[in-house]
Each structure stands twice: as structure tokens, then as C-alpha cells.
mmCIF file of C-alpha atoms in Angstrom:
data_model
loop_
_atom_site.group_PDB
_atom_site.id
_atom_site.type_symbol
_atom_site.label_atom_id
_atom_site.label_comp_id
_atom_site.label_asym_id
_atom_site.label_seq_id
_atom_site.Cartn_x
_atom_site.Cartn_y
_atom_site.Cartn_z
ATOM 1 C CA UNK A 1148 111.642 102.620 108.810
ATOM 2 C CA UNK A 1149 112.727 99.380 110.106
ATOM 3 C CA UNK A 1150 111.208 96.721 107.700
ATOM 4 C CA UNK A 1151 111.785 92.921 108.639
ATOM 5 C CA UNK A 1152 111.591 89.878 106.787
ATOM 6 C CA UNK A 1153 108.231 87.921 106.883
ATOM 7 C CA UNK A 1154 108.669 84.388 107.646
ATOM 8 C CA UNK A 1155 110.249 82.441 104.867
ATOM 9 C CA UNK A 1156 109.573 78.354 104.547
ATOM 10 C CA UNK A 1157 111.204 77.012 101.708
ATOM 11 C CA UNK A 1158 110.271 73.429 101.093
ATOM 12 C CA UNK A 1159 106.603 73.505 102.591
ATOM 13 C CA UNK A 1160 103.707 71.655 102.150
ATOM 14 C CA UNK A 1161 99.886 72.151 102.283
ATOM 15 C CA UNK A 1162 99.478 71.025 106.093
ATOM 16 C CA UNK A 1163 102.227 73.443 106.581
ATOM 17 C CA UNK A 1164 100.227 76.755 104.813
ATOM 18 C CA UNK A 1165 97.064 74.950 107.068
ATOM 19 C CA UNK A 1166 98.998 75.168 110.462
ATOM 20 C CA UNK A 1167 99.719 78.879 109.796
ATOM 21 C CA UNK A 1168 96.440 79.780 108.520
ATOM 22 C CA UNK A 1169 94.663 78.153 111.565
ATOM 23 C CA UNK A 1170 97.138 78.393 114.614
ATOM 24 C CA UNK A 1171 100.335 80.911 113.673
ATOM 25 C CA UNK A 1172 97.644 83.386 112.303
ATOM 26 C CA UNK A 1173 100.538 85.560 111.325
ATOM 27 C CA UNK A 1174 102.381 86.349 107.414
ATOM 28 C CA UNK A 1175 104.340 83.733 105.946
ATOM 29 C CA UNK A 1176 105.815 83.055 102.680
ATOM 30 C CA UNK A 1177 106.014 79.332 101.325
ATOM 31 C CA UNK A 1178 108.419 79.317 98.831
ATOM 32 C CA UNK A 1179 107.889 77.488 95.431
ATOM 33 C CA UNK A 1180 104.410 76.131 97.233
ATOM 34 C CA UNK A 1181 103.021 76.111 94.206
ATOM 35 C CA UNK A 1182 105.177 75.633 91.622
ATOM 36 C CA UNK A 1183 104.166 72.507 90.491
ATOM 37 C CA UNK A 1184 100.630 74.374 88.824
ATOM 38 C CA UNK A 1185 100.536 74.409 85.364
ATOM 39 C CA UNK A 1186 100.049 78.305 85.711
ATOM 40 C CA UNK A 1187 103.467 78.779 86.693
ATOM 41 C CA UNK A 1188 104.644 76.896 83.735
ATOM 42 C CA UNK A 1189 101.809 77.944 81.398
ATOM 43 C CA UNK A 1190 101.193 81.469 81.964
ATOM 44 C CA UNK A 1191 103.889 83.597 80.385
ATOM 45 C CA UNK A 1192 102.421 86.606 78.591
ATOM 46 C CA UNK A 1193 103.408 84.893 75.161
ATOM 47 C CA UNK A 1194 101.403 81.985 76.021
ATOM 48 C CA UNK A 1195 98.123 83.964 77.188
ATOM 49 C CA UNK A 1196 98.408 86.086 74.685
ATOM 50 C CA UNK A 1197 98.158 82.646 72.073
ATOM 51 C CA UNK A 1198 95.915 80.699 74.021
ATOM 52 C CA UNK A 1199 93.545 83.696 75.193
ATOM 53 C CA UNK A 1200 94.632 86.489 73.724
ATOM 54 C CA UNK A 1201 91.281 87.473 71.777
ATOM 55 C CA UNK A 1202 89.033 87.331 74.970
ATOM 56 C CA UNK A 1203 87.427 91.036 76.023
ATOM 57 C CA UNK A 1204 88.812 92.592 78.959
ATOM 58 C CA UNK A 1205 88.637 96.464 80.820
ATOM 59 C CA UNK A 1206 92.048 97.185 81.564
ATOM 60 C CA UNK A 1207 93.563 100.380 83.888
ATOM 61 C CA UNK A 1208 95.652 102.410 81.707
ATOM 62 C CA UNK A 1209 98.171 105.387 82.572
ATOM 63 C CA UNK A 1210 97.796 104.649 86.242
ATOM 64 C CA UNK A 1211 99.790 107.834 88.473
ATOM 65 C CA UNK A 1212 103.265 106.458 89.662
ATOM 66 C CA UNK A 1213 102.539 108.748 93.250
ATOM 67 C CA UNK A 1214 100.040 109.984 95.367
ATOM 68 C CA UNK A 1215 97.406 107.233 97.113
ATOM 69 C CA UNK A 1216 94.488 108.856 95.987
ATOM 70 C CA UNK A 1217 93.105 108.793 92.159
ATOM 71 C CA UNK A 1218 93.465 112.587 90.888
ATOM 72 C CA UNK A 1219 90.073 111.274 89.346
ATOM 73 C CA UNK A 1220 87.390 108.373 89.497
ATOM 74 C CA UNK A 1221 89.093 105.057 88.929
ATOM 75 C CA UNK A 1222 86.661 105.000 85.705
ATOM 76 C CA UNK A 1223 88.668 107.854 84.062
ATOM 77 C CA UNK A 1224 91.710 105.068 83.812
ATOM 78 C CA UNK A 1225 89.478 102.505 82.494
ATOM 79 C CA UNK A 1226 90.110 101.110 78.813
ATOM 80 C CA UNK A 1227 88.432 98.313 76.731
ATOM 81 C CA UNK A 1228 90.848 96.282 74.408
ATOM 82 C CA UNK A 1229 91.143 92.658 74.043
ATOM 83 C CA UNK A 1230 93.702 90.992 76.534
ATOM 84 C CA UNK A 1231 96.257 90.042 73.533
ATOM 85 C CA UNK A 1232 96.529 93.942 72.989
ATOM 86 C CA UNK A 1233 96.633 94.503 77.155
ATOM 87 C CA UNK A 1234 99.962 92.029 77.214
ATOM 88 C CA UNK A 1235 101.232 94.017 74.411
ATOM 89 C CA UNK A 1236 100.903 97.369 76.166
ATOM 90 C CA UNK A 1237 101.829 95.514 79.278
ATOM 91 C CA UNK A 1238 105.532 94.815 78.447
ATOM 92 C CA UNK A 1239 105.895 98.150 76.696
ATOM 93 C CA UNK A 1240 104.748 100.233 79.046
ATOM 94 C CA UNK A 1241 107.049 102.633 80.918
ATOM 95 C CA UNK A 1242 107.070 102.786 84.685
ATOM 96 C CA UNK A 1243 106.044 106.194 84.761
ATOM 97 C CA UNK A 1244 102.568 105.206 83.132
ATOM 98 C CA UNK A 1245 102.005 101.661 84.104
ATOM 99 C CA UNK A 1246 98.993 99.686 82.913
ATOM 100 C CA UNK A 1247 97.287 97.336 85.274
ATOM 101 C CA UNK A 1248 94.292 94.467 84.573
ATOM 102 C CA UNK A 1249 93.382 94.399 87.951
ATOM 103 C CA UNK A 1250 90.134 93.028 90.015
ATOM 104 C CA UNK A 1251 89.182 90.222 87.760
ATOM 105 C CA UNK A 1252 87.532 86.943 88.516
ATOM 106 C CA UNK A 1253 90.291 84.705 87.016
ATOM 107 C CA UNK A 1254 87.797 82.125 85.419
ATOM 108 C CA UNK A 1255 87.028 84.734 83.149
ATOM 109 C CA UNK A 1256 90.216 85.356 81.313
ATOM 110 C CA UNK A 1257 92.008 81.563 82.078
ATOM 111 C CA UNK A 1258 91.314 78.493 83.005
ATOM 112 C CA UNK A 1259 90.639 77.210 86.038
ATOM 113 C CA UNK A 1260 92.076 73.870 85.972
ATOM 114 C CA UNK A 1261 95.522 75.603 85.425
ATOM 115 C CA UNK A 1262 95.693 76.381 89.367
ATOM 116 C CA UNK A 1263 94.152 74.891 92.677
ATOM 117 C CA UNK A 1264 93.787 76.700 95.912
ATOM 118 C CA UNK A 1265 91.142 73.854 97.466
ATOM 119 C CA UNK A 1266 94.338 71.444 97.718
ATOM 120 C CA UNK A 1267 96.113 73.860 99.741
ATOM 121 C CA UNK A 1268 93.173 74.729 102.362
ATOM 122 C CA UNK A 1269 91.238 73.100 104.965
ATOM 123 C CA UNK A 1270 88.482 71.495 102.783
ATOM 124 C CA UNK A 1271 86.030 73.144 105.468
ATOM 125 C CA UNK A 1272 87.920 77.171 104.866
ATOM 126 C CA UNK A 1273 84.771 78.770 102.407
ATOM 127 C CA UNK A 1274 85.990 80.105 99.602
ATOM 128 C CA UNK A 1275 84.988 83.789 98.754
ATOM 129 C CA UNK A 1276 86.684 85.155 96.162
ATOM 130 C CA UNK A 1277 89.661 84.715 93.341
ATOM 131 C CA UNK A 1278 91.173 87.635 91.659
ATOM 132 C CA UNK A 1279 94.046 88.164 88.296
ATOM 133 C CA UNK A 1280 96.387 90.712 89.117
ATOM 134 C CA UNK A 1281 98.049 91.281 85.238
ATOM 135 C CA UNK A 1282 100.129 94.116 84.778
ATOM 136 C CA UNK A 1283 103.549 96.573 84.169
ATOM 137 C CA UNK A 1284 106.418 97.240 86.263
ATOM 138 C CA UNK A 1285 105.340 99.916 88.760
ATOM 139 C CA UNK A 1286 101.989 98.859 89.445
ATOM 140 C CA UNK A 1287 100.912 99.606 93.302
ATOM 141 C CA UNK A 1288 98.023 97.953 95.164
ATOM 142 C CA UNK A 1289 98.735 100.683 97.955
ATOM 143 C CA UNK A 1290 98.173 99.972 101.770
ATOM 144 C CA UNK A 1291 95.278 98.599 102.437
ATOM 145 C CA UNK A 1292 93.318 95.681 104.434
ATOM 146 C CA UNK A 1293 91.100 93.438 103.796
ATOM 147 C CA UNK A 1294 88.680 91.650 105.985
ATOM 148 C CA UNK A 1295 88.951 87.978 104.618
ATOM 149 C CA UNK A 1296 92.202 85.650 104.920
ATOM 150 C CA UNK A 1297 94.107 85.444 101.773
ATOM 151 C CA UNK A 1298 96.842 83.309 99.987
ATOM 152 C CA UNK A 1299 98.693 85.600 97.160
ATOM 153 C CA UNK A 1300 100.448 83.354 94.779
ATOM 154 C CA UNK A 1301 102.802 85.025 91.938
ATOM 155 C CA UNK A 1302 103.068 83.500 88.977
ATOM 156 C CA UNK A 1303 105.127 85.120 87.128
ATOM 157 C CA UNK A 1304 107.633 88.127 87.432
ATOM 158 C CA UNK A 1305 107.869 89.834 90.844
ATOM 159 C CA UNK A 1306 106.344 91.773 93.030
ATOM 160 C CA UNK A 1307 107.771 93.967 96.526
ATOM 161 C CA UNK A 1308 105.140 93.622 99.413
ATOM 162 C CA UNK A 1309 105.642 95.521 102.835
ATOM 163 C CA UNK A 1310 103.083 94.597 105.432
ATOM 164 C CA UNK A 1311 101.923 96.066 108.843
ATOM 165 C CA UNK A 1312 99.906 93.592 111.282
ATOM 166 C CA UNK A 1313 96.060 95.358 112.083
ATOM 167 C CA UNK A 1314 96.686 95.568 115.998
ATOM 168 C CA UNK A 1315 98.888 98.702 114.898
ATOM 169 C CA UNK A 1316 96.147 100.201 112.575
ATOM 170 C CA UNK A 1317 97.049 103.897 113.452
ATOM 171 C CA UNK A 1318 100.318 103.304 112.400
ATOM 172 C CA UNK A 1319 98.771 103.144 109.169
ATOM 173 C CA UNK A 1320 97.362 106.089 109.110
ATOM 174 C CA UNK A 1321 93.460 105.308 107.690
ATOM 175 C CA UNK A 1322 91.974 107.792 105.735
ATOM 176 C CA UNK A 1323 89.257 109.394 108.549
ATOM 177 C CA UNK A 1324 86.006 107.965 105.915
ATOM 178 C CA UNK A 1325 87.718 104.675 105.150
ATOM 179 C CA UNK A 1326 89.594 102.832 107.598
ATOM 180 C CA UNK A 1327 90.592 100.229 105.186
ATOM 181 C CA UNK A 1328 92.457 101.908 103.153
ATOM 182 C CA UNK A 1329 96.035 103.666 104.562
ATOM 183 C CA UNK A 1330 96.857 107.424 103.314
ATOM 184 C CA UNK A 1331 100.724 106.469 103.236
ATOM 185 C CA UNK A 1332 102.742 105.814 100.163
ATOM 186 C CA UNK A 1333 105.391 103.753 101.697
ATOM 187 C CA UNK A 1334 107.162 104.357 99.223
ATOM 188 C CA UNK A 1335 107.677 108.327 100.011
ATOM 189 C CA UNK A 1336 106.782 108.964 103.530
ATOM 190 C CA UNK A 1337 106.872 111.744 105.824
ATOM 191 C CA UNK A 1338 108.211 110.981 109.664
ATOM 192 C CA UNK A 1339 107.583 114.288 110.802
ATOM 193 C CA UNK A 1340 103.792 113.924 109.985
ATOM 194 C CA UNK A 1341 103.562 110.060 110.326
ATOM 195 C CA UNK A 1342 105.492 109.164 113.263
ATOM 196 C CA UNK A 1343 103.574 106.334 114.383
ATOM 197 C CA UNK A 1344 105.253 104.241 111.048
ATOM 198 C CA UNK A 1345 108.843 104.742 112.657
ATOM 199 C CA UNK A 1346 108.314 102.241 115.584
ATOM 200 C CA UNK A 1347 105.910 99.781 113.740
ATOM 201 C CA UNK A 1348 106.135 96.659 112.953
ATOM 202 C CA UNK A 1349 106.707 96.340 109.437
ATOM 203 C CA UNK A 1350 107.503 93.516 107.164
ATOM 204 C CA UNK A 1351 108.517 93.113 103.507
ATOM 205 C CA UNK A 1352 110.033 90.530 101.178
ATOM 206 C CA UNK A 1353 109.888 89.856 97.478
ATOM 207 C CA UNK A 1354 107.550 87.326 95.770
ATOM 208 C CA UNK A 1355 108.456 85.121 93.042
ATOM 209 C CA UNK A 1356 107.031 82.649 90.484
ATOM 210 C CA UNK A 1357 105.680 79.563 92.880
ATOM 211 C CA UNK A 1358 105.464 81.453 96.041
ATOM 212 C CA UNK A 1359 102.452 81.858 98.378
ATOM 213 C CA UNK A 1360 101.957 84.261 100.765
ATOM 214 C CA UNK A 1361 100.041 83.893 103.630
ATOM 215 C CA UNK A 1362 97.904 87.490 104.317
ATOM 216 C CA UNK A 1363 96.127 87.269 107.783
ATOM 217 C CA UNK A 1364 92.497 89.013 107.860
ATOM 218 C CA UNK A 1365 92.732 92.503 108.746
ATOM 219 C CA UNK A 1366 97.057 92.515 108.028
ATOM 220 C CA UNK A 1367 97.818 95.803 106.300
ATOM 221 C CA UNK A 1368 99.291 95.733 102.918
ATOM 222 C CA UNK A 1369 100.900 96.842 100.208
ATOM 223 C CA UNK A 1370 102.494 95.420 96.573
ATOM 224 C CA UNK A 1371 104.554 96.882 93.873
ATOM 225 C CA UNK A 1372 105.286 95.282 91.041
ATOM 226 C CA UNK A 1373 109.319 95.277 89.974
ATOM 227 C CA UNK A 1374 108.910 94.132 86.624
ATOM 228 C CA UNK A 1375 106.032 93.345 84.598
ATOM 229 C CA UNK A 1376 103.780 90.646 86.845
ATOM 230 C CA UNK A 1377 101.085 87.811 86.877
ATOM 231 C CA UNK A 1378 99.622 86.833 89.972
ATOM 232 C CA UNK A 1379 96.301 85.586 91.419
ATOM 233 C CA UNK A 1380 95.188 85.897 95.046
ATOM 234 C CA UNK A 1381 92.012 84.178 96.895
ATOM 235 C CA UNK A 1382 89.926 85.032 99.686
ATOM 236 C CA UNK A 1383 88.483 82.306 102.078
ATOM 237 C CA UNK A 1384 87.251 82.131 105.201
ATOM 238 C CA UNK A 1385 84.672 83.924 107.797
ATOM 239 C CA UNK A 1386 85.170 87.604 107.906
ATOM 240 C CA UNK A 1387 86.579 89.800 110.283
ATOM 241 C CA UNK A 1388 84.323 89.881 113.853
ATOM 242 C CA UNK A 1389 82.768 93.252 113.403
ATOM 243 C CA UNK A 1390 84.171 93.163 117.025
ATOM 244 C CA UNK A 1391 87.597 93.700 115.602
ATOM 245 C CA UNK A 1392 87.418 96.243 113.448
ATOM 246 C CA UNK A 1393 85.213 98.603 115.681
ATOM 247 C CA UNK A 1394 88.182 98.385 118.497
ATOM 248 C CA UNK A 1395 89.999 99.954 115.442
ATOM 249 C CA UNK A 1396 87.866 102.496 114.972
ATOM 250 C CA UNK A 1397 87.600 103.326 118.299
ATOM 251 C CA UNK A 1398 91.454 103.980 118.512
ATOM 252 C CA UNK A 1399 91.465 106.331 115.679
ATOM 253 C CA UNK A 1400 89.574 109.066 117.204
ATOM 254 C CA UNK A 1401 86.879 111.252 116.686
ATOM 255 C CA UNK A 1402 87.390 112.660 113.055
ATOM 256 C CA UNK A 1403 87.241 108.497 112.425
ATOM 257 C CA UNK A 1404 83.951 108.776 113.981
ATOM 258 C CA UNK A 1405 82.709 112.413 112.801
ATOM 259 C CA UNK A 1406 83.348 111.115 109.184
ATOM 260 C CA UNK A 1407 81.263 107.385 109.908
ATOM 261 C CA UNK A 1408 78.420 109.238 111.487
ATOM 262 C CA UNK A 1409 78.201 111.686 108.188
ATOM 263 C CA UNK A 1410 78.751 108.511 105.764
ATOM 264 C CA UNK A 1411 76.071 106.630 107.779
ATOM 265 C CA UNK A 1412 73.783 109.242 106.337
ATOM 266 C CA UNK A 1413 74.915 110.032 102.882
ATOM 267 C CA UNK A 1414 75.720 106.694 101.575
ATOM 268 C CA UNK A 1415 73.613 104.801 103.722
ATOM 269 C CA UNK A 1416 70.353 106.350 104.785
ATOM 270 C CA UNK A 1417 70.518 108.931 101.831
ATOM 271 C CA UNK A 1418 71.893 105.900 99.163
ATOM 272 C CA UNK A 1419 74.196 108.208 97.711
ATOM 273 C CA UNK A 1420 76.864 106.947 95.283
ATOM 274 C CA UNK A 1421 80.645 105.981 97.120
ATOM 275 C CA UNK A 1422 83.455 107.666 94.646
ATOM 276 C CA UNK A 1423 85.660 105.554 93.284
ATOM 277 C CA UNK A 1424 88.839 107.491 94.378
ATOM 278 C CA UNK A 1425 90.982 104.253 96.303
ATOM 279 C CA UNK A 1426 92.135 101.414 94.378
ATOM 280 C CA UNK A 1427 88.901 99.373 94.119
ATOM 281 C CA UNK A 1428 86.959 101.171 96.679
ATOM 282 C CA UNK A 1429 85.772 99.614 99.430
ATOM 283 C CA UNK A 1430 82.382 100.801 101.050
ATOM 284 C CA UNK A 1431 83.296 103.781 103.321
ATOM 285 C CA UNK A 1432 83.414 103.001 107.558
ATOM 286 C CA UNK A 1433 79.712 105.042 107.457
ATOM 287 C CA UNK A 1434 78.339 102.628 104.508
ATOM 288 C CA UNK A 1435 79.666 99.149 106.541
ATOM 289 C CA UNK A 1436 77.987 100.692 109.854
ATOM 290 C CA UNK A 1437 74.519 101.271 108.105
ATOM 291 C CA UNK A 1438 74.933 97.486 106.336
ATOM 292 C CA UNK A 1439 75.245 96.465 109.449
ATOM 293 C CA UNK A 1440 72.535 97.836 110.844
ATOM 294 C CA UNK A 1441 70.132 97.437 107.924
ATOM 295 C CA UNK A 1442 71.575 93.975 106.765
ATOM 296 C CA UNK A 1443 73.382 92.910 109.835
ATOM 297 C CA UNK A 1444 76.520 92.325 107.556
ATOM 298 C CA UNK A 1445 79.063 94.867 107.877
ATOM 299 C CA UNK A 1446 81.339 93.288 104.947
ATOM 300 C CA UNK A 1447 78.251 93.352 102.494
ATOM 301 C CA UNK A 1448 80.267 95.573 99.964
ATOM 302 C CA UNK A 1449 83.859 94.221 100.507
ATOM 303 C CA UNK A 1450 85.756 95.830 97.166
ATOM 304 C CA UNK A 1451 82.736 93.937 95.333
ATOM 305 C CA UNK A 1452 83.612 90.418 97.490
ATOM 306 C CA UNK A 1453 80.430 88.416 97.941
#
């Protein structure tokens, strides 16, 4: 696979992440953007593990190292300890059984004032979500899209991110029930039976304390972590035009549509339960068609985004 650099701007400024949010519209990396935020300074896993160390948290524990798909529901990985013992298990966990604390609002484990995504946006972006992303070497996100803009910002340790632009979706290979989320471990794939990867446009690059990177709506993608890793991402902005993503869908094909048409039903008209088998499933292709038609909101359950 021929993976190229994303665009790299060292010495950048806010107007500079604002241009290529609202006129580039395409990945970019600002180096050391942020490292001026107290988080970069503050948040070493001796230092949370002082300052917040006794707080509550559900952690993922003895995640699989291959595959895409859980071997069970995500709930089966699912562990309650207090975040002092997570950062313990965190840094002596072996990258065959990685631990991740993954998902979470980050005003709920550390404090807000310690970072500050409004001063690097358009004051008129909406913001829609922030996550924590706390965990081992050899944690994967797995390719996937999302339908907001998003700034990723590492904070500490490093992470390996390959990314594949939406226009070449198929390349991607979407699951058939979930064209969100991509049935390809990049990190082990098959030519033969996913030749549309060869001649795509991919893109990778390593993220380190201080840097943001700039993940267009829709832009497939994928992280690993290379050693254990803090990092915090944030969602703004209008959602993807349902437009968009039904062009998408279109392209894939009829056992795309065969398998919307029968989630329409199940999980829609029928309200029954969505598994969690992807990494913080989103609502199937069927589930966002029926929102849509009941709700007229097609990103109504966004990998719990509201």
C-alpha cells in the first residue's frame, strides 16, 4: 500500500487550523499547536494518577490485538476500577492484552481549564462533543468515519494514524450493515480480496505530545497507539449532508442496501437492540435511515454524539 504523509505545518497558529478547517477541507497536522496547554505539561500518568487518581471510571480491559470485530459485546471487556488503578494497569499492560479508557467526556475525569479547543476554532464552529482517549501500547480505534469535523490533539505518548479521504469509501471496504465502520485491519490486509486499498489514497504520520490533527467530516480513519497514550479529540461543526453519505451508499451496492432495508425494520420499526460488536457502535445504515425518516436527523445516534 502506498501510504503518504498528511500535511505537516510546524510553527502554526489558530487562523492557520481555521483556514484548513473552512477552505483546505483536507487532513493536516499542526505541529506543537498546542503545546502551550497545561495538559501537555500536566497530564503525565503520575500526575493524574495524584491529582485524580481516586475518581470512578469503566475502563476496556484485555482488548484482542487482531480482528475488527469484538469476538463478543464490547460490554464483555468492560471493567470498573478507579482511574489511579486504570494508569497502573495502563503502563503494565502487555501489547498483546492492551487496556483502553476510551469514549469519555473529558470533564469527567480532568479538568477543563487544563485545555481549550474554543481558542483554536471559529467562535461561530458548534461544538458537539469532547472525548479522553487513555490507554496501553497497542490500542486500535480501527477504520472508521465519523460524520462531524474533528481536531485530535495528543497529549502525551504517541499514536500511528493512517487515513483514507470518504470520496474513496469502497476502498474501505464498509461492513454491508454499517457503512461507517471499515472491515480492514490495516494493519494485516489482504490485496487479493481488497484490491480497491492498493490504488487509494492513503495517508499516515505519527502524532506527538502538542500536535493537532485536523480530521475532515466523513475522512476515514484509523489510530494505534505505539506506546502507552493520552489524547483528547473534539467534534464541532454541522454534520455530514445526509446528501453525502447516501452517494456513498449508493456506490457500495446492493448487499449495502439489502442489509439497510432489513435494519430499517429490525432496529428501527421493530426497536430492536444494535449489538455492540464495533468499537463504540455507531447506529447501523438501516437505524440512521429510519431516524431520518421518523426524526428527520440521520446522525441522531452518532457513537452516543448529541
Amino acid at each position: 500500500m502506498d501510504v503518504r504523509p498528511i500535511p505537516r505545518l510546524t510553527g502554526a497558529t489558530p487562523s492557520d487550523l481555521q483556514w484548513a478547517i473552512s477552505e483546505a477541507r483536507s487532513p493536516m497536522l499542526f505541529a506543537g499547536l498546542v503545546d502551550a496547554w497545561p495538559a501537555v505539561r500536566n497530564w503525565t500518568p503520575e500526575n493524574l494518577a495524584k491529582e485524580h487518581g481516586g475518581k470512578k471510571v469503566t475502563a476496556l480491559m484485555g482488548l484482542p490485538t487482531s480482528g475488527v470485530l469484538y469476538p463478543g459485546d464490547q460490554h464483555d471487556y468492560e471493567k470498573k476500577l478507579t482511574f489511579g488503578e486504570f494508569l497502573e494497569e495502563m503502563l503494565q499492560a502487555a501489547p498483546r492484552s492492551p487496556c483502553y479508557l476510551a469514549h469519555v467526556r473529558v470533564e469527567d475525569i480532568l479538568p477543563p481549564e487544563d485545555y481549550d479547543f474554543r481558542a483554536l476554532l471559529n467562535p461561530d464552529l458548534e461544538a458537539v462533543d469532547t472525548r479522553a482517549w487513555i490507554g496501553s501500547a497497542g490500542t486500535r480505534s480501527m477504520l472508521h468515519s465519523d460524520l462531524n469535523d474533528n481536531l485530535f490533539v495528543q497529549i502525551w505518548g504517541k499514536k500511528e494514524v493512517v487515513l483514507i479521504p470518504w470520496d474513496q469509501t469502497p476502498a474501505a471496504y464498509p461492513f454491508p450493515d454499517n457503512i461507517v465502520n471499515s472491515s480492514l485491519d490495516l494493519a494485516d490486509v489482504d490485496l487479493r480480496k481488497n484490491p480497491l486499498v492498493k490504488d487509494a489514497a492513503l495517508y499516515g504520520t505519527t502524532v506527538r505530545p502538542g500536535d493537532v490533527l485536523f480530521v475532515p467530516r466523513g475522512c476515514w480513519h484509523d489510530f494505534r497507539a505505539l506506546a502507552p497514550s493520552v489524547s483528547v479529540n473534539h467534534w464541532f461543526g454541522p454534520p455530514m449532508p445526509f446528501q453525502e453519505y447516501a452517494m456513498q451508499l449508493l456506490k457500495l451496492g446492493p448487499t449495502h442496501w439489502a442489509a439497510a432495508v432489513r435494519d430499517f425494520v429490525k432496529h428501527g420499526v421493530l426497536e430492536q437492540p444494535e449489538p455492540m460488536k464495533f468499537f463504540f457502535s455507531p447506529s447501523s445504515t438501516g437505524k440512521r435511515l429510519y431516524d431520518l425518516v421518523r426524526r428527520g436527523d440521520f446522525s441522531h445516534g452518532n457513537s452516543d454524539i448529541k
